[in-house]
Short mmCIF file of C-alpha atoms in Angstrom, two decimals:
data_model
loop_
_atom_site.label_atom_id
_atom_site.label_comp_id
_atom_site.label_asym_id
_atom_site.label_seq_id
_atom_site.Cartn_x
_atom_site.Cartn_y
_atom_site.Cartn_z
CA UNK A 1037 0.00 0.00 0.00
CA UNK A 1038 1.27 3.45 -0.87
CA UNK A 1039 -0.29 6.87 -0.65
CA UNK A 1040 0.39 10.44 -1.65
CA UNK A 1041 -0.52 13.72 -0.02
CA UNK A 1042 0.40 17.36 -0.35
CA UNK A 1043 1.01 19.86 2.40
CA UNK A 1044 2.19 23.49 2.22
CA UNK A 1045 5.59 23.94 3.78
CA UNK A 1046 7.13 27.35 4.52
CA UNK A 1047 10.91 27.54 4.27
CA UNK A 1048 13.00 30.31 5.76
CA UNK A 1049 13.32 32.98 3.03
CA UNK A 1050 16.61 33.17 1.15
CA UNK A 1051 15.49 36.40 -0.50
CA UNK A 1052 13.55 39.37 0.90
CA UNK A 1053 10.31 37.83 -0.38
CA UNK A 1054 8.97 34.75 1.42
CA UNK A 1055 8.57 31.73 -0.76
CA UNK A 1056 6.05 28.91 -0.29
CA UNK A 1057 6.83 25.44 -1.57
CA UNK A 1058 4.18 22.78 -2.03
CA UNK A 1059 5.73 19.62 -0.68
CA UNK A 1060 4.67 16.28 -2.09
CA UNK A 1061 4.99 13.28 0.21
CA UNK A 1062 4.80 9.62 -0.68
CA UNK A 1063 4.10 7.03 2.02
CA UNK A 1064 5.11 3.41 1.42
CA UNK A 1065 6.40 0.32 3.20
CA UNK A 1066 10.05 0.48 4.21
CA UNK A 1067 12.66 -1.61 2.40
CA UNK A 1068 16.10 -2.80 3.56
CA UNK A 1069 17.62 0.11 1.62
CA UNK A 1070 15.76 2.53 3.95
CA UNK A 1071 17.15 1.10 7.19
CA UNK A 1072 20.02 3.54 7.69
CA UNK A 1073 17.79 6.60 7.24
CA UNK A 1074 14.97 5.11 9.33
CA UNK A 1075 17.37 4.38 12.19
CA UNK A 1076 18.71 7.94 12.01
CA UNK A 1077 15.24 9.52 12.09
CA UNK A 1078 14.17 7.40 15.08
CA UNK A 1079 17.43 7.95 16.96
CA UNK A 1080 17.40 11.72 16.56
CA UNK A 1081 13.73 11.86 17.59
CA UNK A 1082 14.07 9.90 20.83
CA UNK A 1083 17.70 10.34 21.90
CA UNK A 1084 19.74 13.49 22.43
CA UNK A 1085 23.02 13.97 20.58
CA UNK A 1086 24.14 16.56 23.14
CA UNK A 1087 25.30 16.45 26.73
CA UNK A 1088 26.62 13.44 28.61
CA UNK A 1089 24.64 10.99 26.48
CA UNK A 1090 25.87 12.35 23.16
CA UNK A 1091 28.69 9.82 23.04
CA UNK A 1092 26.16 6.97 23.15
CA UNK A 1093 24.13 8.21 20.18
CA UNK A 1094 25.95 6.11 17.51
CA UNK A 1095 25.53 3.01 19.68
CA UNK A 1096 21.82 3.66 20.17
CA UNK A 1097 21.38 4.26 16.44
CA UNK A 1098 23.17 1.00 15.62
CA UNK A 1099 20.90 -0.87 18.03
CA UNK A 1100 17.83 0.59 16.37
CA UNK A 1101 19.22 -0.36 12.96
CA UNK A 1102 19.83 -3.99 14.00
CA UNK A 1103 16.36 -4.30 15.56
CA UNK A 1104 14.72 -2.95 12.41
CA UNK A 1105 16.82 -5.20 10.22
CA UNK A 1106 15.69 -8.24 12.19
CA UNK A 1107 12.00 -7.27 12.06
CA UNK A 1108 12.07 -6.62 8.32
CA UNK A 1109 13.93 -9.86 7.62
CA UNK A 1110 11.45 -11.99 9.55
CA UNK A 1111 8.23 -9.98 9.69
CA UNK A 1112 5.24 -11.12 11.68
CA UNK A 1113 2.04 -11.81 9.74
CA UNK A 1114 0.75 -8.39 10.75
CA UNK A 1115 3.64 -5.98 10.86
CA UNK A 1116 4.58 -3.00 8.71
CA UNK A 1117 7.14 -0.22 8.88
CA UNK A 1118 6.04 2.82 6.88
CA UNK A 1119 8.19 5.67 5.65
CA UNK A 1120 7.30 9.14 4.36
CA UNK A 1121 9.34 10.33 1.39
CA UNK A 1122 9.61 13.96 0.32
CA UNK A 1123 9.40 13.76 -3.47
CA UNK A 1124 9.74 17.50 -4.00
CA UNK A 1125 12.56 18.10 -6.50
CA UNK A 1126 14.39 20.42 -4.09
CA UNK A 1127 14.34 17.88 -1.25
CA UNK A 1128 17.72 16.80 0.14
CA UNK A 1129 16.90 14.25 2.84
CA UNK A 1130 14.16 12.34 1.04
CA UNK A 1131 13.13 10.05 3.90
CA UNK A 1132 11.51 12.41 6.41
CA UNK A 1133 9.40 10.21 8.70
CA UNK A 1134 8.59 6.69 9.80
CA UNK A 1135 6.24 4.61 11.95
CA UNK A 1136 5.77 0.94 12.83
CA UNK A 1137 2.54 -0.98 13.27
CA UNK A 1138 2.18 -4.49 14.61
CA UNK A 1139 0.14 -6.73 16.90
CA UNK A 1140 0.70 -7.19 20.62
CA UNK A 1141 -0.68 -9.70 23.09
CA UNK A 1142 -2.88 -8.31 25.82
CA UNK A 1143 -1.48 -8.68 29.34
CA UNK A 1144 -4.90 -8.39 30.92
CA UNK A 1145 -6.29 -11.54 32.54
CA UNK A 1146 -9.71 -10.73 31.05
CA UNK A 1147 -8.38 -10.89 27.47
CA UNK A 1148 -5.71 -13.62 27.61
CA UNK A 1149 -4.50 -14.55 24.13
CA UNK A 1150 -6.15 -11.55 22.49
CA UNK A 1151 -4.07 -9.40 20.17
CA UNK A 1152 -4.43 -5.72 19.41
CA UNK A 1153 -2.81 -3.33 16.87
CA UNK A 1154 -0.05 -1.26 18.44
CA UNK A 1155 1.68 1.76 16.92
CA UNK A 1156 5.30 2.61 17.76
CA UNK A 1157 8.38 4.54 16.64
CA UNK A 1158 6.48 7.43 15.07
CA UNK A 1159 9.29 9.86 14.19
CA UNK A 1160 9.69 12.81 11.84
CA UNK A 1161 12.79 14.82 10.96
CA UNK A 1162 12.79 18.12 12.91
CA UNK A 1163 12.41 20.42 9.89
CA UNK A 1164 9.33 18.51 8.72
CA UNK A 1165 7.44 18.47 12.00
CA UNK A 1166 4.02 20.15 12.19
CA UNK A 1167 3.65 19.98 8.43
CA UNK A 1168 1.36 16.96 8.09
CA UNK A 1169 3.89 14.12 7.85
CA UNK A 1170 2.98 12.47 11.17
CA UNK A 1171 -0.74 12.78 10.43
CA UNK A 1172 -0.24 11.13 7.06
CA UNK A 1173 1.65 8.23 8.64
CA UNK A 1174 -1.05 7.76 11.28
CA UNK A 1175 -3.81 7.75 8.67
CA UNK A 1176 -2.03 5.01 6.73
CA UNK A 1177 -1.65 2.92 9.89
CA UNK A 1178 -5.40 3.12 10.38
CA UNK A 1179 -5.94 1.81 6.85
CA UNK A 1180 -3.75 -1.21 7.60
CA UNK A 1181 -5.67 -1.88 10.82
CA UNK A 1182 -8.96 -1.96 8.96
CA UNK A 1183 -7.50 -4.26 6.30
CA UNK A 1184 -6.34 -6.61 9.07
CA UNK A 1185 -9.88 -6.67 10.47
CA UNK A 1186 -9.35 -4.47 13.54
CA UNK A 1187 -11.23 -1.36 14.66
CA UNK A 1188 -9.05 -0.37 17.61
CA UNK A 1189 -5.55 1.09 17.63
CA UNK A 1190 -3.30 1.68 20.64
CA UNK A 1191 -0.04 3.47 21.44
CA UNK A 1192 2.02 4.87 24.31
CA UNK A 1193 3.13 8.47 24.78
CA UNK A 1194 4.93 10.15 27.67
CA UNK A 1195 2.69 12.49 29.63
CA UNK A 1196 5.36 15.21 29.39
CA UNK A 1197 5.55 14.98 25.59
CA UNK A 1198 3.09 17.81 25.06
CA UNK A 1199 3.42 18.13 21.27
CA UNK A 1200 2.98 14.40 20.67
CA UNK A 1201 -0.05 14.31 22.98
CA UNK A 1202 -1.66 17.19 21.11
CA UNK A 1203 -1.07 15.42 17.78
CA UNK A 1204 -2.69 12.19 18.99
CA UNK A 1205 -5.63 13.94 20.65
CA UNK A 1206 -6.22 15.92 17.47
CA UNK A 1207 -6.26 12.65 15.52
CA UNK A 1208 -8.98 11.26 17.78
CA UNK A 1209 -7.00 9.24 20.35
CA UNK A 1210 -8.17 9.16 23.96
CA UNK A 1211 -6.49 8.15 27.20
CA UNK A 1212 -7.18 4.47 27.89
CA UNK A 1213 -4.92 4.11 30.92
CA UNK A 1214 -2.25 6.08 32.82
CA UNK A 1215 0.85 4.02 33.56
CA UNK A 1216 3.87 4.79 35.77
CA UNK A 1217 7.41 4.08 34.60
CA UNK A 1218 10.91 4.66 35.98
CA UNK A 1219 13.08 6.45 33.46
CA UNK A 1220 16.56 5.02 33.97
CA UNK A 1221 18.25 7.66 31.81
CA UNK A 1222 16.80 10.78 33.39
CA UNK A 1223 16.43 9.20 36.84
CA UNK A 1224 13.07 10.74 37.44
CA UNK A 1225 9.55 9.48 37.78
CA UNK A 1226 7.23 9.95 34.82
CA UNK A 1227 3.81 8.89 33.66
CA UNK A 1228 3.10 7.15 30.40
CA UNK A 1229 -0.27 7.42 28.70
CA UNK A 1230 -1.74 4.39 26.96
CA UNK A 1231 -3.93 5.86 24.22
CA UNK A 1232 -6.72 4.25 22.21
CA UNK A 1233 -8.63 5.16 19.07
CA UNK A 1234 -11.73 3.45 17.77
CA UNK A 1235 -11.57 3.27 14.00
CA UNK A 1236 -14.89 3.81 12.37
CA UNK A 1237 -15.52 2.01 9.12
CA UNK A 1238 -14.57 4.05 6.09
CA UNK A 1239 -17.62 5.11 4.04
CA UNK A 1240 -18.03 3.12 0.87
CA UNK A 1241 -17.62 5.06 -2.36
#
């Protein structure tokens, strides 16, 4: 499955007059050739390259790369890694975003053995954020869920990640459960929100 969408993107002006460029994005399944760029986008979205942990960034990126490589080489029956490509002629870093969708087993005693679609690793290059890339990736994940026969989609987001929360709430996600986690890197207590969205059937054409 692939999809296309357009979104206006405002660059910083290089001349006195501001210039608007219509960006064209193409969303498709990731291939092994995308792994290096996908690992970079995820690493720079979730791990800092500055401060005391900056030295560990290449190691973290390599770990992400190896995990992705393994999942793509032996995919589960219901698993997909999507990438967003900027096909505008002036684009330099063509791969600008990514997301993964798969099935997880419920850990609730009331639904033992039941699987549910779970979204993870949604990441967009900094210069492309708030320009529709993440929304496009989420919409495509919902299409896959429906094709797999599911009407519910779940994900986690840190309570302190305000911008991500606003994105998900705007897309129709609601808080399903508040979970507590111990962040070993920052050594501080934080809450994690388990979000849910009910996917209504798409109207027939």
